[in-house]
Amino acid sequence: MRIDPLYILPNLFTGASIYIGVLAVSYAFVGRFELACWLVLICLILDGLDGRVARLTGTTSKFGVEFDSLADVVAFGVAPAMILFFYSGFHYGKFGIVAAGLYVVFGAIRLARFNVTTNNNEPNVFIGLPIPAAAVFVVSWLLFEMKFCKQYPQYSEEILLLLMIASLIVAFLMVSNVRYPSFKKMNFEKISFGRIIVLLMIILAILFIYPIFTIVTFISFYVCFGPTRAIYYLYIKRFGQEQK
C-alpha cells in the first residue's frame, strides 16, 4: 500500500517534539537547566505546527492524534517534571517525588480525557488546563528563578518552594473541570489586519526586550484566568439565588 509522503510531514514535527523532550531531560540531568527549559519551549512551537500542518495538507489521521498525545506526555509531562525535580525537587525528598509524579500522571489523564471527549473539531474552550500551558508555566518560572536569583540569591529558596507547590496546583488544574479559553477558533474577521499587525509587533518587541518576564506574565495570567473565572461565575450564581 502506497503512503502519501504528506502524511510524514506533521508526524515529523511530532517525532521531533518527543526527541527534543528527551533531550531536555538529558540536559537537565547534566545540569544545563536553562537550555533544557528553552528546549521545552521549542517543543511548544513544534506542537503547534504539527496539527496546523496536518489540517492545511489534509493529512489528519487517528494515528496522528494518538502520536501527538504520546509526544505531549514526553515533552510537556515528563520533561518539565524531571527538569524541576533535578533542579530543586530532590531537595524536598518525598514531596519532590510526589510533585513530579503527580504532574506527569495528571498530565497523561488530561490528554486521555481530551482524546475521548473531543470530536474531530477544535474545541472552543478547554476543560482543564492544557498540558502545554502547564509545562510552559513550570519552565518559564524556572527560567525566571535562574535569572532573578543571580542578582537576588536570598530569594531563591522561597521561589523554588512556591514553584514546587504551584506545580502541584497546575497538575490538579489539568484534571479539573475549570474552563480555559482556546485560541484555535478565534475569529479574526472582526479585527482589522492593521490592528493585528500592530499588536503582534508590540508583543514581539516586548518579547525581544524582556523574553522571560513576558512569557511568565502571560502564562501566569492564563493559568489564573480559569479559576478566577470559575469563582466569579459561582459567586454570580450564588448571589443571583440569594436575590431570588
mmCIF file of C-alpha atoms in Angstrom:
data_model
loop_
_atom_site.group_PDB
_atom_site.id
_atom_site.type_symbol
_atom_site.label_atom_id
_atom_site.label_comp_id
_atom_site.label_asym_id
_atom_site.label_seq_id
_atom_site.Cartn_x
_atom_site.Cartn_y
_atom_site.Cartn_z
ATOM 1 C CA MET A 1 0.000 0.000 0.000
ATOM 2 C CA ARG A 2 1.372 3.366 -1.033
ATOM 3 C CA ILE A 3 1.650 6.031 1.674
ATOM 4 C CA ASP A 4 1.210 9.696 0.810
ATOM 5 C CA PRO A 5 4.505 11.489 1.660
ATOM 6 C CA LEU A 6 2.493 14.425 3.012
ATOM 7 C CA TYR A 7 1.411 12.256 5.959
ATOM 8 C CA ILE A 8 5.044 12.120 7.064
ATOM 9 C CA LEU A 9 5.345 15.898 7.469
ATOM 10 C CA PRO A 10 3.094 16.544 10.509
ATOM 11 C CA ASN A 11 4.307 13.355 12.211
ATOM 12 C CA LEU A 12 7.871 14.542 11.658
ATOM 13 C CA PHE A 13 7.140 17.583 13.817
ATOM 14 C CA THR A 14 5.562 15.317 16.438
ATOM 15 C CA GLY A 15 8.564 12.972 16.458
ATOM 16 C CA ALA A 16 10.905 15.945 16.761
ATOM 17 C CA SER A 17 8.916 17.125 19.792
ATOM 18 C CA ILE A 18 9.475 13.755 21.510
ATOM 19 C CA TYR A 19 13.181 13.783 20.685
ATOM 20 C CA ILE A 20 13.680 17.340 21.956
ATOM 21 C CA GLY A 21 11.708 16.493 25.111
ATOM 22 C CA VAL A 22 14.093 13.611 25.837
ATOM 23 C CA LEU A 23 16.995 15.922 25.018
ATOM 24 C CA ALA A 24 15.672 18.429 27.569
ATOM 25 C CA VAL A 25 15.648 15.728 30.277
ATOM 26 C CA SER A 26 19.199 14.729 29.307
ATOM 27 C CA TYR A 27 20.487 18.297 29.554
ATOM 28 C CA ALA A 28 18.739 18.768 32.900
ATOM 29 C CA PHE A 29 20.410 15.592 34.193
ATOM 30 C CA VAL A 30 23.870 17.036 33.450
ATOM 31 C CA GLY A 31 22.987 20.410 34.979
ATOM 32 C CA ARG A 32 22.265 22.503 31.870
ATOM 33 C CA PHE A 33 18.878 23.608 33.154
ATOM 34 C CA GLU A 34 18.443 26.837 31.192
ATOM 35 C CA LEU A 35 18.960 25.060 27.870
ATOM 36 C CA ALA A 36 16.601 22.283 28.985
ATOM 37 C CA CYS A 37 13.838 24.811 29.729
ATOM 38 C CA TRP A 38 14.229 26.521 26.352
ATOM 39 C CA LEU A 39 14.025 23.122 24.634
ATOM 40 C CA VAL A 40 10.606 22.552 26.227
ATOM 41 C CA LEU A 41 9.503 25.910 24.803
ATOM 42 C CA ILE A 42 10.720 24.776 21.376
ATOM 43 C CA CYS A 43 8.522 21.686 21.788
ATOM 44 C CA LEU A 44 5.585 24.072 22.225
ATOM 45 C CA ILE A 45 6.271 25.536 18.771
ATOM 46 C CA LEU A 46 6.520 22.064 17.226
ATOM 47 C CA ASP A 47 3.295 21.026 18.951
ATOM 48 C CA GLY A 48 1.524 23.985 17.398
ATOM 49 C CA LEU A 49 2.933 23.242 13.956
ATOM 50 C CA ASP A 50 2.098 19.551 13.650
ATOM 51 C CA GLY A 51 -1.667 19.982 13.975
ATOM 52 C CA ARG A 52 -1.808 23.017 11.725
ATOM 53 C CA VAL A 53 0.326 21.361 9.048
ATOM 54 C CA ALA A 54 -1.910 18.275 9.179
ATOM 55 C CA ARG A 55 -5.053 20.387 8.701
ATOM 56 C CA LEU A 56 -3.546 22.517 5.943
ATOM 57 C CA THR A 57 -2.358 19.471 3.993
ATOM 58 C CA GLY A 58 -5.473 17.394 4.734
ATOM 59 C CA THR A 59 -3.401 14.672 6.390
ATOM 60 C CA THR A 60 -5.138 14.430 9.759
ATOM 61 C CA SER A 61 -5.418 10.847 10.989
ATOM 62 C CA LYS A 62 -6.221 8.785 14.068
ATOM 63 C CA PHE A 63 -2.574 7.752 14.213
ATOM 64 C CA GLY A 64 -1.503 11.394 14.226
ATOM 65 C CA VAL A 65 -3.845 12.226 17.106
ATOM 66 C CA GLU A 66 -2.551 9.364 19.258
ATOM 67 C CA PHE A 67 1.072 10.057 18.316
ATOM 68 C CA ASP A 68 0.620 13.710 19.255
ATOM 69 C CA SER A 69 -0.765 12.772 22.687
ATOM 70 C CA LEU A 70 2.198 10.483 23.368
ATOM 71 C CA ALA A 71 4.537 13.279 22.325
ATOM 72 C CA ASP A 72 2.804 15.678 24.711
ATOM 73 C CA VAL A 73 3.265 13.254 27.622
ATOM 74 C CA VAL A 74 7.011 13.263 26.992
ATOM 75 C CA ALA A 75 7.580 16.902 26.018
ATOM 76 C CA PHE A 76 5.108 18.590 28.381
ATOM 77 C CA GLY A 77 4.724 15.946 31.080
ATOM 78 C CA VAL A 78 7.951 14.054 31.744
ATOM 79 C CA ALA A 79 10.377 16.762 30.582
ATOM 80 C CA PRO A 80 9.237 19.705 32.772
ATOM 81 C CA ALA A 81 8.652 17.395 35.756
ATOM 82 C CA MET A 82 12.176 15.978 35.531
ATOM 83 C CA ILE A 83 13.753 19.401 34.941
ATOM 84 C CA LEU A 84 12.048 20.731 38.061
ATOM 85 C CA PHE A 85 12.998 17.618 40.046
ATOM 86 C CA PHE A 86 16.669 17.696 39.005
ATOM 87 C CA TYR A 87 16.849 21.458 39.635
ATOM 88 C CA SER A 88 15.238 21.609 43.074
ATOM 89 C CA GLY A 89 12.676 18.849 43.666
ATOM 90 C CA PHE A 90 15.167 16.329 45.042
ATOM 91 C CA HIS A 91 15.904 18.722 47.927
ATOM 92 C CA TYR A 92 12.350 18.183 49.205
ATOM 93 C CA GLY A 93 12.594 14.389 49.481
ATOM 94 C CA LYS A 94 9.331 12.512 49.085
ATOM 95 C CA PHE A 95 7.398 15.712 48.473
ATOM 96 C CA GLY A 96 9.538 16.427 45.407
ATOM 97 C CA ILE A 97 8.989 12.897 44.083
ATOM 98 C CA VAL A 98 5.224 13.120 44.634
ATOM 99 C CA ALA A 99 5.019 16.533 42.959
ATOM 100 C CA ALA A 100 6.890 15.310 39.865
ATOM 101 C CA GLY A 101 4.949 12.042 39.715
ATOM 102 C CA LEU A 102 1.508 13.597 40.070
ATOM 103 C CA TYR A 103 2.318 16.212 37.454
ATOM 104 C CA VAL A 104 3.123 13.518 34.875
ATOM 105 C CA VAL A 105 0.202 11.232 35.804
ATOM 106 C CA PHE A 106 -2.361 14.040 35.836
ATOM 107 C CA GLY A 107 -0.987 15.357 32.568
ATOM 108 C CA ALA A 108 -1.483 11.925 30.983
ATOM 109 C CA ILE A 109 -5.036 11.758 32.386
ATOM 110 C CA ARG A 110 -5.708 15.226 30.957
ATOM 111 C CA LEU A 111 -4.620 14.097 27.486
ATOM 112 C CA ALA A 112 -6.592 10.850 27.654
ATOM 113 C CA ARG A 113 -9.736 12.702 28.736
ATOM 114 C CA PHE A 114 -9.269 15.215 25.937
ATOM 115 C CA ASN A 115 -8.973 12.446 23.331
ATOM 116 C CA VAL A 116 -12.134 10.610 24.405
ATOM 117 C CA THR A 117 -14.320 13.676 24.978
ATOM 118 C CA THR A 118 -13.362 15.825 21.982
ATOM 119 C CA ASN A 119 -14.594 15.228 18.462
ATOM 120 C CA ASN A 120 -12.621 15.933 15.308
ATOM 121 C CA ASN A 121 -13.325 19.682 15.542
ATOM 122 C CA GLU A 122 -11.209 22.004 17.646
ATOM 123 C CA PRO A 123 -12.917 22.927 20.940
ATOM 124 C CA ASN A 124 -13.975 26.484 21.747
ATOM 125 C CA VAL A 125 -12.831 26.000 25.347
ATOM 126 C CA PHE A 126 -10.589 23.523 27.139
ATOM 127 C CA ILE A 127 -11.906 21.567 30.125
ATOM 128 C CA GLY A 128 -8.947 21.622 32.469
ATOM 129 C CA LEU A 129 -5.632 23.364 31.978
ATOM 130 C CA PRO A 130 -3.954 22.192 28.737
ATOM 131 C CA ILE A 131 -0.732 20.312 29.417
ATOM 132 C CA PRO A 132 1.382 22.569 27.126
ATOM 133 C CA ALA A 133 0.293 25.575 29.209
ATOM 134 C CA ALA A 134 1.203 23.735 32.418
ATOM 135 C CA ALA A 135 4.633 22.908 31.003
ATOM 136 C CA VAL A 136 5.287 26.494 29.913
ATOM 137 C CA PHE A 137 4.253 27.684 33.371
ATOM 138 C CA VAL A 138 6.784 25.409 35.075
ATOM 139 C CA VAL A 139 9.770 26.018 32.787
ATOM 140 C CA SER A 140 9.189 29.771 32.412
ATOM 141 C CA TRP A 141 9.136 30.218 36.188
ATOM 142 C CA LEU A 142 12.305 28.135 36.408
ATOM 143 C CA LEU A 143 13.951 30.448 33.863
ATOM 144 C CA PHE A 144 12.729 33.440 35.852
ATOM 145 C CA GLU A 145 14.207 31.992 39.062
ATOM 146 C CA MET A 146 17.559 31.361 37.352
ATOM 147 C CA LYS A 147 17.730 34.912 36.044
ATOM 148 C CA PHE A 148 16.253 36.736 39.039
ATOM 149 C CA CYS A 149 18.210 34.841 41.683
ATOM 150 C CA LYS A 150 21.536 35.622 40.032
ATOM 151 C CA GLN A 151 21.019 39.155 41.354
ATOM 152 C CA TYR A 152 18.986 38.250 44.460
ATOM 153 C CA PRO A 153 20.088 34.768 45.605
ATOM 154 C CA GLN A 154 18.456 35.251 49.008
ATOM 155 C CA TYR A 155 15.024 34.744 47.424
ATOM 156 C CA SER A 156 15.874 31.508 45.614
ATOM 157 C CA GLU A 157 14.665 29.082 48.295
ATOM 158 C CA GLU A 158 11.293 30.816 48.676
ATOM 159 C CA ILE A 159 10.668 30.986 44.933
ATOM 160 C CA LEU A 160 11.548 27.320 44.413
ATOM 161 C CA LEU A 161 9.294 26.184 47.271
ATOM 162 C CA LEU A 162 6.422 28.210 45.811
ATOM 163 C CA LEU A 163 7.148 26.715 42.387
ATOM 164 C CA MET A 164 7.002 23.182 43.791
ATOM 165 C CA ILE A 165 3.602 23.956 45.322
ATOM 166 C CA ALA A 166 2.487 25.687 42.121
ATOM 167 C CA SER A 167 3.455 22.626 40.061
ATOM 168 C CA LEU A 168 1.036 20.579 42.173
ATOM 169 C CA ILE A 169 -1.674 23.201 41.694
ATOM 170 C CA VAL A 170 -1.322 23.190 37.895
ATOM 171 C CA ALA A 171 -1.319 19.380 37.994
ATOM 172 C CA PHE A 172 -4.719 19.428 39.707
ATOM 173 C CA LEU A 173 -5.938 22.139 37.321
ATOM 174 C CA MET A 174 -5.175 19.812 34.402
ATOM 175 C CA VAL A 175 -7.667 17.229 35.668
ATOM 176 C CA SER A 176 -10.186 19.764 36.934
ATOM 177 C CA ASN A 177 -13.377 20.923 35.202
ATOM 178 C CA VAL A 178 -12.147 24.511 35.126
ATOM 179 C CA ARG A 179 -12.635 26.006 31.664
ATOM 180 C CA TYR A 180 -9.837 27.706 29.781
ATOM 181 C CA PRO A 181 -10.135 29.684 26.536
ATOM 182 C CA SER A 182 -8.966 28.083 23.318
ATOM 183 C CA PHE A 183 -7.333 30.409 20.815
ATOM 184 C CA LYS A 184 -7.596 27.902 17.958
ATOM 185 C CA LYS A 185 -11.022 29.142 16.869
ATOM 186 C CA MET A 186 -10.543 32.840 17.362
ATOM 187 C CA ASN A 187 -12.442 34.878 14.779
ATOM 188 C CA PHE A 188 -10.078 37.456 13.311
ATOM 189 C CA GLU A 189 -12.555 38.634 10.682
ATOM 190 C CA LYS A 190 -13.952 41.314 13.005
ATOM 191 C CA ILE A 191 -10.457 42.643 13.761
ATOM 192 C CA SER A 192 -8.716 44.757 11.153
ATOM 193 C CA PHE A 193 -5.490 43.425 9.654
ATOM 194 C CA GLY A 194 -3.669 46.615 10.623
ATOM 195 C CA ARG A 195 -4.551 46.250 14.306
ATOM 196 C CA ILE A 196 -3.416 42.639 14.346
ATOM 197 C CA ILE A 197 -0.039 43.590 12.863
ATOM 198 C CA VAL A 198 0.402 46.465 15.327
ATOM 199 C CA LEU A 199 -0.489 44.197 18.269
ATOM 200 C CA LEU A 200 1.884 41.464 17.089
ATOM 201 C CA MET A 201 4.728 43.951 16.624
ATOM 202 C CA ILE A 202 4.227 45.287 20.157
ATOM 203 C CA ILE A 203 4.194 41.764 21.616
ATOM 204 C CA LEU A 204 7.311 40.770 19.656
ATOM 205 C CA ALA A 205 9.110 43.946 20.761
ATOM 206 C CA ILE A 206 8.318 43.256 24.418
ATOM 207 C CA LEU A 207 9.381 39.622 23.985
ATOM 208 C CA PHE A 208 12.668 40.761 22.461
ATOM 209 C CA ILE A 209 13.421 43.129 25.355
ATOM 210 C CA TYR A 210 12.037 41.038 28.249
ATOM 211 C CA PRO A 211 11.554 37.469 26.929
ATOM 212 C CA ILE A 212 11.390 35.557 30.208
ATOM 213 C CA PHE A 213 9.383 38.150 32.123
ATOM 214 C CA THR A 214 6.872 38.426 29.249
ATOM 215 C CA ILE A 215 6.367 34.650 28.989
ATOM 216 C CA VAL A 216 5.991 34.316 32.775
ATOM 217 C CA THR A 217 3.450 37.150 32.883
ATOM 218 C CA PHE A 218 1.290 35.834 30.036
ATOM 219 C CA ILE A 219 1.288 32.195 31.145
ATOM 220 C CA SER A 220 0.630 33.091 34.808
ATOM 221 C CA PHE A 221 -2.326 35.228 33.732
ATOM 222 C CA TYR A 222 -3.650 32.337 31.608
ATOM 223 C CA VAL A 223 -3.292 29.772 34.417
ATOM 224 C CA CYS A 224 -5.004 32.079 36.923
ATOM 225 C CA PHE A 225 -7.745 33.065 34.472
ATOM 226 C CA GLY A 226 -9.547 29.708 34.688
ATOM 227 C CA PRO A 227 -10.002 29.545 38.496
ATOM 228 C CA THR A 228 -10.746 33.274 38.674
ATOM 229 C CA ARG A 229 -13.451 32.931 36.028
ATOM 230 C CA ALA A 230 -14.921 29.867 37.792
ATOM 231 C CA ILE A 231 -15.020 31.639 41.169
ATOM 232 C CA TYR A 232 -16.619 34.697 39.562
ATOM 233 C CA TYR A 233 -19.414 32.670 37.958
ATOM 234 C CA LEU A 234 -20.001 30.712 41.175
ATOM 235 C CA TYR A 235 -20.316 33.997 43.042
ATOM 236 C CA ILE A 236 -22.709 35.420 40.434
ATOM 237 C CA LYS A 237 -24.802 32.240 40.544
ATOM 238 C CA ARG A 238 -24.942 32.216 44.348
ATOM 239 C CA PHE A 239 -25.634 35.945 44.504
ATOM 240 C CA GLY A 240 -28.457 35.540 41.968
ATOM 241 C CA GLN A 241 -30.066 32.741 44.014
ATOM 242 C CA GLU A 242 -29.887 34.830 47.182
ATOM 243 C CA GLN A 243 -31.539 37.734 45.378
ATOM 244 C CA LYS A 244 -34.476 35.481 44.477
#
